[in-house]
XYZ file of N, CA and C in Angstrom:
792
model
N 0.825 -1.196 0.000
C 0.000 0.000 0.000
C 0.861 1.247 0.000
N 0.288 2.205 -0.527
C 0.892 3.603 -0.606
C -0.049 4.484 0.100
N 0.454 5.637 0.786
C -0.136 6.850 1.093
C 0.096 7.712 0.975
N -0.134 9.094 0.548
C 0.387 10.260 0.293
C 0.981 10.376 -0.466
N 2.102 11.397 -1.083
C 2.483 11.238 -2.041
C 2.804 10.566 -3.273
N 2.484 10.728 -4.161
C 2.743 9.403 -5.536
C 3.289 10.487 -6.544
N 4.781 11.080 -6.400
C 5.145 12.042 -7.732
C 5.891 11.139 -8.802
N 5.811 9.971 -8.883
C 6.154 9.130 -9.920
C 5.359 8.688 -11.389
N 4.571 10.207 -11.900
C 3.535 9.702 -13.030
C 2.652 10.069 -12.583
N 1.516 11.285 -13.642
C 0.162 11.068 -13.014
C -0.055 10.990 -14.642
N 0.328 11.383 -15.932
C -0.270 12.127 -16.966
C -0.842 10.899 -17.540
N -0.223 9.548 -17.677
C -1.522 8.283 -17.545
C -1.643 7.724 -16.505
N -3.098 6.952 -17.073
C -3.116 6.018 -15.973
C -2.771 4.757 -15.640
N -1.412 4.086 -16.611
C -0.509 2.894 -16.487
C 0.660 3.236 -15.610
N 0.935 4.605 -15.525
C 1.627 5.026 -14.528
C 1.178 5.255 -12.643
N -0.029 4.903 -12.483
C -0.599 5.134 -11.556
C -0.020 3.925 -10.435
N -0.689 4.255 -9.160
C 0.036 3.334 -8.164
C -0.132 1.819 -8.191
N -1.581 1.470 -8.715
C -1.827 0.600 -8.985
C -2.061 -0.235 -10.355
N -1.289 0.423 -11.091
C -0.208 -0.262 -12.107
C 0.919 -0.113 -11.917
N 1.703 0.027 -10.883
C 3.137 -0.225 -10.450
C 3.194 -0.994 -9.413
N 2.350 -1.852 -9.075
C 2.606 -2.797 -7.987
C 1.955 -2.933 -7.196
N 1.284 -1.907 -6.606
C 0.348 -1.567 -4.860
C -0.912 -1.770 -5.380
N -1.633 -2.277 -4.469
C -2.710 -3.440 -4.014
C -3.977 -2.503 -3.651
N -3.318 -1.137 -2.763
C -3.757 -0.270 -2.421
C -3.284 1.330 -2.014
N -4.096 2.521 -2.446
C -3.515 4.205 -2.411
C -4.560 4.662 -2.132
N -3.890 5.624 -1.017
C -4.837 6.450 -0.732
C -3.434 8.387 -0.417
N -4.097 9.282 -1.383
C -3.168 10.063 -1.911
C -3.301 10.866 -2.826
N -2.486 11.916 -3.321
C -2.654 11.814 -4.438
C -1.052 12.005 -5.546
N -1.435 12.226 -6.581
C -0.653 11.983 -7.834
C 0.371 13.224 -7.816
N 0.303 14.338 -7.603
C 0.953 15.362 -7.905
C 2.138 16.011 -6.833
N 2.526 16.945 -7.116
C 3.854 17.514 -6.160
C 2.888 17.777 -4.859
N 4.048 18.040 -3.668
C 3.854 18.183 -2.631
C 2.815 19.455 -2.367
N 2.905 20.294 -2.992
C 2.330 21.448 -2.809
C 0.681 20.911 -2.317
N -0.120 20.405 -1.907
C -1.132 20.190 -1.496
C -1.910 20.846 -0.555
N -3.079 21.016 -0.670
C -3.470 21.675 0.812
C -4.012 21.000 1.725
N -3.116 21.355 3.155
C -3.620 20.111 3.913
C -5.163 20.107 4.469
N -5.936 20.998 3.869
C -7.694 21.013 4.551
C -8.655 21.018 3.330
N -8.168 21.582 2.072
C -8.808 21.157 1.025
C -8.973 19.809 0.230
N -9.881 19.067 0.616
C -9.814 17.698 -0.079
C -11.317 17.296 -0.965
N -12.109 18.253 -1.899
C -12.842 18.063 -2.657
C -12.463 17.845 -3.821
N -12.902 16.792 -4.708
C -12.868 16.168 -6.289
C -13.060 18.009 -6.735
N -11.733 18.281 -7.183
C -11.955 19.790 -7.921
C -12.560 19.645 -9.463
N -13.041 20.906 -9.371
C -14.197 20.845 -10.459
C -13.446 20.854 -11.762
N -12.419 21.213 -11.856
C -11.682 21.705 -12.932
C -11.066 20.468 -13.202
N -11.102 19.965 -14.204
C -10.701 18.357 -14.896
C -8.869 18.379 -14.989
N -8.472 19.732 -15.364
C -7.138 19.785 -15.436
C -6.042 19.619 -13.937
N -7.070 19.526 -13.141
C -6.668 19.718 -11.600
C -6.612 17.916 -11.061
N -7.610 17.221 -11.887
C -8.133 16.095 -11.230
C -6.600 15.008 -10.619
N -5.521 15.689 -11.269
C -4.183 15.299 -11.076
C -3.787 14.957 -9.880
N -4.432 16.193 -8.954
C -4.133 16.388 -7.401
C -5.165 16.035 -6.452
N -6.181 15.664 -6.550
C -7.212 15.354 -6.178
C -7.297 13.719 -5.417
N -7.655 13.893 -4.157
C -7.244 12.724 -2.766
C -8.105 11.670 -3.993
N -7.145 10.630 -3.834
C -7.489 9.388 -4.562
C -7.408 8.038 -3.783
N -8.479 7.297 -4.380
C -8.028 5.863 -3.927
C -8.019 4.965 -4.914
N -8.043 3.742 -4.679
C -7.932 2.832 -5.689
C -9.177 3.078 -7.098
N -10.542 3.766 -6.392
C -11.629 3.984 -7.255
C -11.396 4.976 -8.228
N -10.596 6.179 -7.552
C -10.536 7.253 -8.120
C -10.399 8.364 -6.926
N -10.492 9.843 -8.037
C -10.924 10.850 -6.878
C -12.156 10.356 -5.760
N -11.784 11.314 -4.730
C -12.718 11.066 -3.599
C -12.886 12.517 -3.260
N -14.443 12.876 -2.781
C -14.007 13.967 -1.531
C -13.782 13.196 0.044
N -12.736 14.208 0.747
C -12.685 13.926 1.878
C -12.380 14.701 2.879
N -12.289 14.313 4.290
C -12.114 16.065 4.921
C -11.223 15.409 6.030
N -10.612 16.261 6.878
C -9.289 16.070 7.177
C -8.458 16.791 7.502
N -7.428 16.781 8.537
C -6.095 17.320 8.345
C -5.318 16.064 7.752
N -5.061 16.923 6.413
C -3.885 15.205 5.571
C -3.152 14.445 6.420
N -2.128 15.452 6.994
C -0.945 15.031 7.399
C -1.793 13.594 8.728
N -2.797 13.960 9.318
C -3.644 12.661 10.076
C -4.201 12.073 9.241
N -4.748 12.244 8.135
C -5.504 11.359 7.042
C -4.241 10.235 6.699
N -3.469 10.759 6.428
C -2.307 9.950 5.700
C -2.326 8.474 7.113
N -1.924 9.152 8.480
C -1.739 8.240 9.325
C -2.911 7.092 9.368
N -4.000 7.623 9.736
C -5.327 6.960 9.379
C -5.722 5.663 8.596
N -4.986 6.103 7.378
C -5.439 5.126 6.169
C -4.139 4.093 6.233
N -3.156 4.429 6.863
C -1.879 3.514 6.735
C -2.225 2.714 7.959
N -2.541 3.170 9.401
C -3.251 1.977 10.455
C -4.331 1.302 9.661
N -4.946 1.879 8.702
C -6.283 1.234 8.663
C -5.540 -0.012 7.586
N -4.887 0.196 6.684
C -4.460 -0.647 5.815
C -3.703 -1.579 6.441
N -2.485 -1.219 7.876
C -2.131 -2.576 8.216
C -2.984 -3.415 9.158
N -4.376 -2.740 9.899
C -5.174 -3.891 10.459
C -5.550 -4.711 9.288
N -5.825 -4.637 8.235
C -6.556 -5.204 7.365
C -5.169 -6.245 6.940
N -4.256 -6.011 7.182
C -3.338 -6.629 6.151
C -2.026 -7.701 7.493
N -2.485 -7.161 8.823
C -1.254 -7.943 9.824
C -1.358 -9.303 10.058
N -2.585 -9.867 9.397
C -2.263 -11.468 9.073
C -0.852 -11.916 8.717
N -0.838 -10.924 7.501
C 0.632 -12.081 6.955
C 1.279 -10.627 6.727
N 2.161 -10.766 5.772
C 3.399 -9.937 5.456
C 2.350 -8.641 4.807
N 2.861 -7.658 4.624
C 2.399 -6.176 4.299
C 4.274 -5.328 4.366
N 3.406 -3.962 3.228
C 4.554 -3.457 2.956
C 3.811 -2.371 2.536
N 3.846 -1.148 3.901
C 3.554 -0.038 3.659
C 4.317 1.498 3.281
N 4.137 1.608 2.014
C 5.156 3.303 1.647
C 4.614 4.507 2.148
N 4.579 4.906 3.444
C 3.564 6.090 4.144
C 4.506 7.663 3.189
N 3.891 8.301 2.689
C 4.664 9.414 2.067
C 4.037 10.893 2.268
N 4.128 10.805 3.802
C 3.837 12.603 3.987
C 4.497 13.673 3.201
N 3.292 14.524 2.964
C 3.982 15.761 2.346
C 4.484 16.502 3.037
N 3.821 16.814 3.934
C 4.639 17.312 5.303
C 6.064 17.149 5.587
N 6.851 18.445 5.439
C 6.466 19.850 6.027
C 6.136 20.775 4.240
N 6.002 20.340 3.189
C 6.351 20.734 2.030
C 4.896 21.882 2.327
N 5.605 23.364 1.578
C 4.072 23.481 1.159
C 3.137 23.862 0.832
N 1.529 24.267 1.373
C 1.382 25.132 2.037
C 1.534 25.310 3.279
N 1.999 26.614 4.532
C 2.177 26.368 6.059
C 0.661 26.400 6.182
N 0.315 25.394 6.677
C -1.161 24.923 7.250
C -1.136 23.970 8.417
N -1.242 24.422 9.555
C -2.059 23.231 10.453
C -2.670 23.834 11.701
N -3.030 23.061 12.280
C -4.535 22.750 13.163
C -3.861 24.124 14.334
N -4.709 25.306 14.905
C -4.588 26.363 15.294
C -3.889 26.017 16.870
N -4.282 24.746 17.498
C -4.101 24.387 18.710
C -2.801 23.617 18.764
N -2.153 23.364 17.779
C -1.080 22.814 17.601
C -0.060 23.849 17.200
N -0.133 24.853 16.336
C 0.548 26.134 16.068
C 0.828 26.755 17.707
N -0.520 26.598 18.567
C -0.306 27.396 19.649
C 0.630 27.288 20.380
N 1.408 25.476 20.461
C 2.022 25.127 21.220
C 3.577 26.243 21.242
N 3.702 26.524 19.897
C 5.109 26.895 19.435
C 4.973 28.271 19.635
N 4.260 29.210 20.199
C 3.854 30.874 20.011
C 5.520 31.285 20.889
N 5.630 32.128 20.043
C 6.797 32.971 20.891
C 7.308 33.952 20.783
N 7.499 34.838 20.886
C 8.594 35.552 20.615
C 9.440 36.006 19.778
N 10.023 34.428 20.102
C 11.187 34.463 19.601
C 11.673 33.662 18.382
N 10.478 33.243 17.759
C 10.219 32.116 16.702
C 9.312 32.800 15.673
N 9.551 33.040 14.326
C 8.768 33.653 13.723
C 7.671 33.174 12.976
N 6.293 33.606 13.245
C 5.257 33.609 12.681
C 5.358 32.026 11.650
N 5.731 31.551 10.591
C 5.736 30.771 9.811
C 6.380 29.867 10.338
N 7.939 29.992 11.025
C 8.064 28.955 11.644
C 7.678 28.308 12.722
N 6.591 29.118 13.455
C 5.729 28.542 14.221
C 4.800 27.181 13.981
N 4.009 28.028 12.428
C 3.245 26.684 11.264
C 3.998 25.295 11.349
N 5.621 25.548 10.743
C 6.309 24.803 10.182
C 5.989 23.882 11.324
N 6.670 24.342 12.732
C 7.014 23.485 13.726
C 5.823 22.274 14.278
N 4.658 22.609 14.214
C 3.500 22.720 14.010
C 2.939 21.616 13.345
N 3.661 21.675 12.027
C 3.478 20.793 10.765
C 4.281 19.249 11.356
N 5.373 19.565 11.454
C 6.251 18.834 11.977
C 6.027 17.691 13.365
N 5.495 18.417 13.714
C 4.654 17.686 15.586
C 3.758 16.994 14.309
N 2.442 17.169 14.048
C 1.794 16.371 13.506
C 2.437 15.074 12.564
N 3.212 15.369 11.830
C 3.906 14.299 11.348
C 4.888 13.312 12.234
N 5.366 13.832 13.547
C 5.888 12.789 14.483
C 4.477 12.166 15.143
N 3.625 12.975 15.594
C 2.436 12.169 15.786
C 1.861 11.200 15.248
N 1.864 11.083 13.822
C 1.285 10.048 12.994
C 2.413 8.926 12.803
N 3.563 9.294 13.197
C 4.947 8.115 13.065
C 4.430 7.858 14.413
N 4.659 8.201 15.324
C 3.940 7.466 16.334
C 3.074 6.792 16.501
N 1.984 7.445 16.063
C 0.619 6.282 16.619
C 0.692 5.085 15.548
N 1.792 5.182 14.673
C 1.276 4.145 13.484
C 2.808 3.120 14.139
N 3.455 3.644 14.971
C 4.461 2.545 15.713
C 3.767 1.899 17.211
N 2.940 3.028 17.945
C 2.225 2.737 18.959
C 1.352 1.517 18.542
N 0.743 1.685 17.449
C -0.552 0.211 16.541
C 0.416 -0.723 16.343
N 1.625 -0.461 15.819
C 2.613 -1.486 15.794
C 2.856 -2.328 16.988
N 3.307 -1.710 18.103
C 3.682 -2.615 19.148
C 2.279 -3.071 20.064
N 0.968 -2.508 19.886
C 0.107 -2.794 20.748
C -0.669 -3.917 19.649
N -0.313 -4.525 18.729
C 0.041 -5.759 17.813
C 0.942 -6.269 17.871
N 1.310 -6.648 18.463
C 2.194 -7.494 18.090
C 3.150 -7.766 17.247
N 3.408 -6.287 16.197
C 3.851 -6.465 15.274
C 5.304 -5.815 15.009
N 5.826 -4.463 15.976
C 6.576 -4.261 15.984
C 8.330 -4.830 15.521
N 7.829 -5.968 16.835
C 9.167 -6.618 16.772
C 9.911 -7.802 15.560
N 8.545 -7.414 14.280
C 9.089 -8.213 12.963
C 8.686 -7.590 11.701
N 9.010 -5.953 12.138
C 8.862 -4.958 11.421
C 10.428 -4.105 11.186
N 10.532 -4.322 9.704
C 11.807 -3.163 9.308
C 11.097 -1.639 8.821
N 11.613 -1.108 9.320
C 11.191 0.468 9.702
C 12.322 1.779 8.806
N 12.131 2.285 7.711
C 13.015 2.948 7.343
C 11.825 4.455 7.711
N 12.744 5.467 8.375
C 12.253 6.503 8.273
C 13.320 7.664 7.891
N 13.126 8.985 6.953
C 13.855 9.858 6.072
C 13.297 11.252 6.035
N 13.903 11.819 5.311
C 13.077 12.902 4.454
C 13.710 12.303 3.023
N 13.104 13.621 2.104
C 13.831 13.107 0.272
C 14.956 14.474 0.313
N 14.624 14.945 0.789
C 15.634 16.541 1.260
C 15.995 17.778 2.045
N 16.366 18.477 1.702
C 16.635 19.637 3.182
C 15.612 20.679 2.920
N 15.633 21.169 4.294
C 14.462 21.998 4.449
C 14.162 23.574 3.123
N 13.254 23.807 3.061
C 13.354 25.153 2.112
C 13.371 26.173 2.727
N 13.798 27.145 2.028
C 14.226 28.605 2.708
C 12.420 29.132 2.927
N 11.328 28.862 1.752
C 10.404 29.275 1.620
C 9.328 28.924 2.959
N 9.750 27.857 3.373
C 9.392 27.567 4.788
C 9.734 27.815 5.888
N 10.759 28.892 5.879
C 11.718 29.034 7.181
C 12.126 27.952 7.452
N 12.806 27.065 6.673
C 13.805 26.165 7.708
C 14.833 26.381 7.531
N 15.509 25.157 8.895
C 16.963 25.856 9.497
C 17.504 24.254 9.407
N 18.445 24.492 8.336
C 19.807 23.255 8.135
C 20.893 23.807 8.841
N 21.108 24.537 9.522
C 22.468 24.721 10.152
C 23.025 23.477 11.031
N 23.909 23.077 10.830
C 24.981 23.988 10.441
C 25.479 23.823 8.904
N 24.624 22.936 8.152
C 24.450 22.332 7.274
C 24.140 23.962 5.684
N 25.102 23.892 4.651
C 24.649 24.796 3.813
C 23.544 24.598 2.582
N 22.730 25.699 2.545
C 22.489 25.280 1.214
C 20.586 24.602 1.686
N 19.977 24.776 1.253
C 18.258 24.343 1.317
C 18.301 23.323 0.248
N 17.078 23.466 0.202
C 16.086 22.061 -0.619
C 16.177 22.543 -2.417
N 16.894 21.958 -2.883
C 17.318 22.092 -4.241
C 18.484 22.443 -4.685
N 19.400 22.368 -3.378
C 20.155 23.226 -3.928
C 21.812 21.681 -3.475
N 22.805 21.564 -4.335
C 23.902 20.801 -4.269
C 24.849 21.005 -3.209
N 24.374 21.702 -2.041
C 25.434 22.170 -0.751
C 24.602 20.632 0.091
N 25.283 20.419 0.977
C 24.750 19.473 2.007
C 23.415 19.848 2.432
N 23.410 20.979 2.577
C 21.891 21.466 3.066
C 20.721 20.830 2.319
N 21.310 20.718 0.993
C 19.636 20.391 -0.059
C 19.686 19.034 0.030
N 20.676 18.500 0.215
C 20.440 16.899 0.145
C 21.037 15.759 1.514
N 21.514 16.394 2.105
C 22.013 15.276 3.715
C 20.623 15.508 4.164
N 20.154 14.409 4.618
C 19.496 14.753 5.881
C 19.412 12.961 6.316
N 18.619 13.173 7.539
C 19.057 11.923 8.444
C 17.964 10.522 8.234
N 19.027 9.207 8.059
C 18.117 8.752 8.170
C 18.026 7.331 9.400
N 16.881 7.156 9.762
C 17.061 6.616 10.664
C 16.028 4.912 10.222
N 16.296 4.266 10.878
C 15.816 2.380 10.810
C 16.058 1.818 12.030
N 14.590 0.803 12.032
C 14.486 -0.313 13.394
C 14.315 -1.211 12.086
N 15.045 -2.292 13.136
C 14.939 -3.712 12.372
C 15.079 -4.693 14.183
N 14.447 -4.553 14.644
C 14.641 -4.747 15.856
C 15.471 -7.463 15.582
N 15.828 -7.232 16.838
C 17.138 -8.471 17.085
C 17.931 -8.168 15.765
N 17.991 -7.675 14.734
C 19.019 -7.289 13.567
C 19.936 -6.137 14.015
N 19.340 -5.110 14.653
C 20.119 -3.605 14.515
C 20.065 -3.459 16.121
N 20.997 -2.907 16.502
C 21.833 -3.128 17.826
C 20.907 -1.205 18.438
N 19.972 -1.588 19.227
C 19.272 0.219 19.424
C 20.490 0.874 19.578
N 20.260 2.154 19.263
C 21.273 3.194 19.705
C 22.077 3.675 18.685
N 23.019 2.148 17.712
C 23.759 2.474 16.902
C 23.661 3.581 15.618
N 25.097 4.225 15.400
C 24.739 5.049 14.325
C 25.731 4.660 13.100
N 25.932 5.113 11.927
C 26.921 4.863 11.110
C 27.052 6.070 10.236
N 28.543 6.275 9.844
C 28.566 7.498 8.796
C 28.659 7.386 7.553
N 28.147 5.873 7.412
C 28.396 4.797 5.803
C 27.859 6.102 4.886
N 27.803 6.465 3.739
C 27.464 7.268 2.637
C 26.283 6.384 2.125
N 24.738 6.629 1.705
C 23.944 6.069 1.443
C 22.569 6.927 1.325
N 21.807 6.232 0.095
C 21.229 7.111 -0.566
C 19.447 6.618 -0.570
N 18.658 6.760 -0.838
C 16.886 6.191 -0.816
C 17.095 5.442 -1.415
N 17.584 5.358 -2.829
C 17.400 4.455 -3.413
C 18.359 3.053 -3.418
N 18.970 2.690 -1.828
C 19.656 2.003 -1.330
C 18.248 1.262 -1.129
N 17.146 1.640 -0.376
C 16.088 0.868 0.397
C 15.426 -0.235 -0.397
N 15.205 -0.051 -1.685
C 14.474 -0.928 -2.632
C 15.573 -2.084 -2.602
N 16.899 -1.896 -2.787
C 17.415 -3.468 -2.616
C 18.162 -3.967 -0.923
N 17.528 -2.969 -0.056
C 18.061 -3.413 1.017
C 16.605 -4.459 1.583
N 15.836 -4.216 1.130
C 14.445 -4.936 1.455
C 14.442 -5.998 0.671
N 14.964 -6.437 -0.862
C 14.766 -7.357 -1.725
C 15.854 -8.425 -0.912
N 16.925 -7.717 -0.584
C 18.274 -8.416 0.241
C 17.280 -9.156 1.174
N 16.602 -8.348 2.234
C 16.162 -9.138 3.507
C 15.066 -10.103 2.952
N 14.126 -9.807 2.268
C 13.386 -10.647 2.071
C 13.401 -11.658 1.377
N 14.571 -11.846 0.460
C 15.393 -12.834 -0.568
C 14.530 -12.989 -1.616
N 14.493 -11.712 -2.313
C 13.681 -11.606 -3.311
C 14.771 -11.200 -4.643
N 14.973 -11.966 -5.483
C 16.117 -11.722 -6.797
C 15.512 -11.019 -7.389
N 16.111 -9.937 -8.415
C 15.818 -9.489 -9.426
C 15.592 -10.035 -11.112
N 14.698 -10.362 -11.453
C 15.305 -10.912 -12.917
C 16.366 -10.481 -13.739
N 16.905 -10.776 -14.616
C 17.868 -10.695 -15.013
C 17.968 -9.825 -16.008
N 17.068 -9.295 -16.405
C 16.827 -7.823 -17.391
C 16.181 -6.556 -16.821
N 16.264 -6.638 -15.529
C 15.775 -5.786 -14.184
C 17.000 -5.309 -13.515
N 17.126 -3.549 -14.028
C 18.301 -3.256 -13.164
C 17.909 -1.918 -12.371
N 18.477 -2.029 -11.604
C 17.777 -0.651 -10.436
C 19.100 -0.441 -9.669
N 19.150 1.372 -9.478
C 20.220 1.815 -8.791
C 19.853 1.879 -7.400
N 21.282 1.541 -6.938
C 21.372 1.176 -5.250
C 21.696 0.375 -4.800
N 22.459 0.130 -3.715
C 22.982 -0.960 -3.113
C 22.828 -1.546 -1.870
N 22.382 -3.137 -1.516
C 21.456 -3.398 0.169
C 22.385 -2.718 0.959
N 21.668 -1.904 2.081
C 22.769 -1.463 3.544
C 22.268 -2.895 4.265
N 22.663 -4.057 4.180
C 22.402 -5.187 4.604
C 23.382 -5.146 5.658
N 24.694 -5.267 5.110
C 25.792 -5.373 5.676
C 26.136 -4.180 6.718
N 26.090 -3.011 6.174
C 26.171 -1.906 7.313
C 25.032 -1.880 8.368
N 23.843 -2.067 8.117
C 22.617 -2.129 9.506
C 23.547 -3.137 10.213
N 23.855 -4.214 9.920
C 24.235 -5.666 10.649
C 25.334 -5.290 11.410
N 26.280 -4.414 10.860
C 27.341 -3.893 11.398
C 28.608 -4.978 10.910
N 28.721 -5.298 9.908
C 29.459 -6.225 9.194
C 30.331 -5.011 8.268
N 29.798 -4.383 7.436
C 30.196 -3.355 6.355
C 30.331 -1.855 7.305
N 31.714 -1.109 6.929
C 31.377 0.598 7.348
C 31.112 1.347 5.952
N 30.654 0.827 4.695
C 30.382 0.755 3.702
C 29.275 0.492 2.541
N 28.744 1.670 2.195
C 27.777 1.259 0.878
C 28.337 2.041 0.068
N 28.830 3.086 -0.495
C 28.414 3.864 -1.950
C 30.336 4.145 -1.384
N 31.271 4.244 -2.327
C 32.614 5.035 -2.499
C 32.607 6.282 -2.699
N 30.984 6.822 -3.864
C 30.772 7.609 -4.447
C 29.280 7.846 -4.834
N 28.618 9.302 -4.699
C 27.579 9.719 -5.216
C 27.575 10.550 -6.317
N 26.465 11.060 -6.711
C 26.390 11.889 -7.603
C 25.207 12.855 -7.160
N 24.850 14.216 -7.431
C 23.566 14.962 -7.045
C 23.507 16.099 -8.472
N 21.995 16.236 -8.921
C 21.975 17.089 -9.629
C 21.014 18.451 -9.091
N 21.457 19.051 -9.014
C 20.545 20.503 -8.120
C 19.758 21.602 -9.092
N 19.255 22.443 -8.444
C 18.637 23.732 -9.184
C 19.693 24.904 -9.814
N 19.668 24.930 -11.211
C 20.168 26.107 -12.073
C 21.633 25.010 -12.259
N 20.956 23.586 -13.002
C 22.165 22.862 -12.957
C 23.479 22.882 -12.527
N 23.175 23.023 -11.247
C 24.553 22.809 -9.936
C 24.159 21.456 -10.061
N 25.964 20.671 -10.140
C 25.779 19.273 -9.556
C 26.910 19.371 -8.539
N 27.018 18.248 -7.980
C 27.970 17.672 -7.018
C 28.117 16.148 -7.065
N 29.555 15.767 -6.489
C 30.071 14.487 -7.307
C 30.707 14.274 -5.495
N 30.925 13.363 -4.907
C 31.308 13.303 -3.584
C 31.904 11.674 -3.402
N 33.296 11.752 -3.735
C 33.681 10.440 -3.296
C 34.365 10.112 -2.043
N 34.054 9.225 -1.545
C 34.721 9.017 0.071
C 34.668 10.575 1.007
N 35.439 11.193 1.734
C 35.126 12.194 2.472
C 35.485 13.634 1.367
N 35.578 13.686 0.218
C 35.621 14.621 -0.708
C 34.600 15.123 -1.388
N 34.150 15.933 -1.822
C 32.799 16.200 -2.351
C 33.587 17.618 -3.197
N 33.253 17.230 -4.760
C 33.238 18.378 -5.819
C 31.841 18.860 -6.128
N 31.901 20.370 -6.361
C 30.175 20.785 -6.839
C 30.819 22.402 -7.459
């Protein structure tokens, strides 16, 4: 199952989620830009792109997303904790518009924090909330402890949001560490030792064969996909995945970063 975001294809519909594999979506098709309280089938056909979808189609629905998203991902693994399940939860959050719930903004009022990044912070609580309660359903199932858990962002914060990469340079698009480090963290609980960290070099698209690795799922042989399992580094066997990356940024800045060197 998928939730939230799907920016992989909307302009057909062989590109959709459920002609790429998933069983079940609830989401929609287009960039992050979404609004998190507007969720009516828009009238305008050219729009229908962005419009909260499920497997049927558009839907109306009402909501704060960033909890809708959580919602439909508990609801999809009660339905599915019989046997194996494999959920892609993809908040848009913090992307955006700054939108959320007035009593949650309140928490952050200050001073000394400005106006938007109040929203942001705001935005942010709600999205640890929904990683929570959807790990809280996890362990009050039973299910936790035979659950691999990758959690990320896809990049660094934007200037347009007030965020703060320090000490980190450079925002969201852009080839400084700022637009593209950010942290990622995994439970694989009796596999991964709590606590541990690593400074291995490693990228998202490591996860698609670090999951095919665990689950001993081969690729066919005319099936090639970039990335390499962090099998060995979670295990603590490897201090090693990538020698070398590559990044392409906004106003074609790239950056090329091998071992502790990085050209851009």
């Amino acid at each position: 199952g998928i939730f939230g975001k799907w920016h992989v294809g909307s302009a057909r519909e062989e590109w959709y989620p459920a002609n790429q594999g998933f069983n079940y979506f609830y989401g929609f098709l287009g960039h992050g830009a979404h609004s998190y309280w507007v969720h009516d089938i828009p009238e305008d056909t050219s729009e229908l792109y962005n419009a909260i979808r499920t497997n049927d189609g558009p839907v109306n629905d009402k909501g704060y997303l960033t909890d809708r998203i959580t919602e439909e991902t508990i609801r999809f693994i009660e339905l599915n904790k019989s046997g194996p399940f494999f959920a892609y939860v993809c908040y848009n959050a913090v992307h955006w518009p700054m939108e959320a719930p007035h009593q949650d903004v309140n928490l952050f009022r200050s001073n000394e924090i400005p106006p938007g990044r109040q929203i942001l912070l705001a935005m942010l609580k709600k999205l640890d909330d929904g990683v929570g309660k959807i790990i809280k359903y996890l362990k009050d199932n039973g299910l936790y402890e035979n659950t691999l858990i990758f959690f990320l962002t896809d990049n660094g914060g934007a200037p347009n949001m007030l965020a703060e990469n320090t000490p980190l340079k450079g925002f969201k698009n852009s080839a400084y560490e700022g637009g593209h480090r950010v942290p990622l963290m995994v439970t694989w609980p009796g596999n991964i030792k709590p606590g541990t960290t690593s400074d291995a070099l490693v990228s998202s698209l490591d996860i698609l064969p670090t999951i095919l690795d665990i689950v001993g799922i081969d690729l066919p042989d005319n099936r090639i996909i970039d990335g390499i399992s962090m099998v060995p580094v979670l295990e603590g066997r490897s201090e090693t995945v990538h020698k070398e990356l590559f990044w392409h940024g906004a106003n074609q800045r790239m950056a090329y970063r091998n071992g502790d060197w990085k050209w851009g």
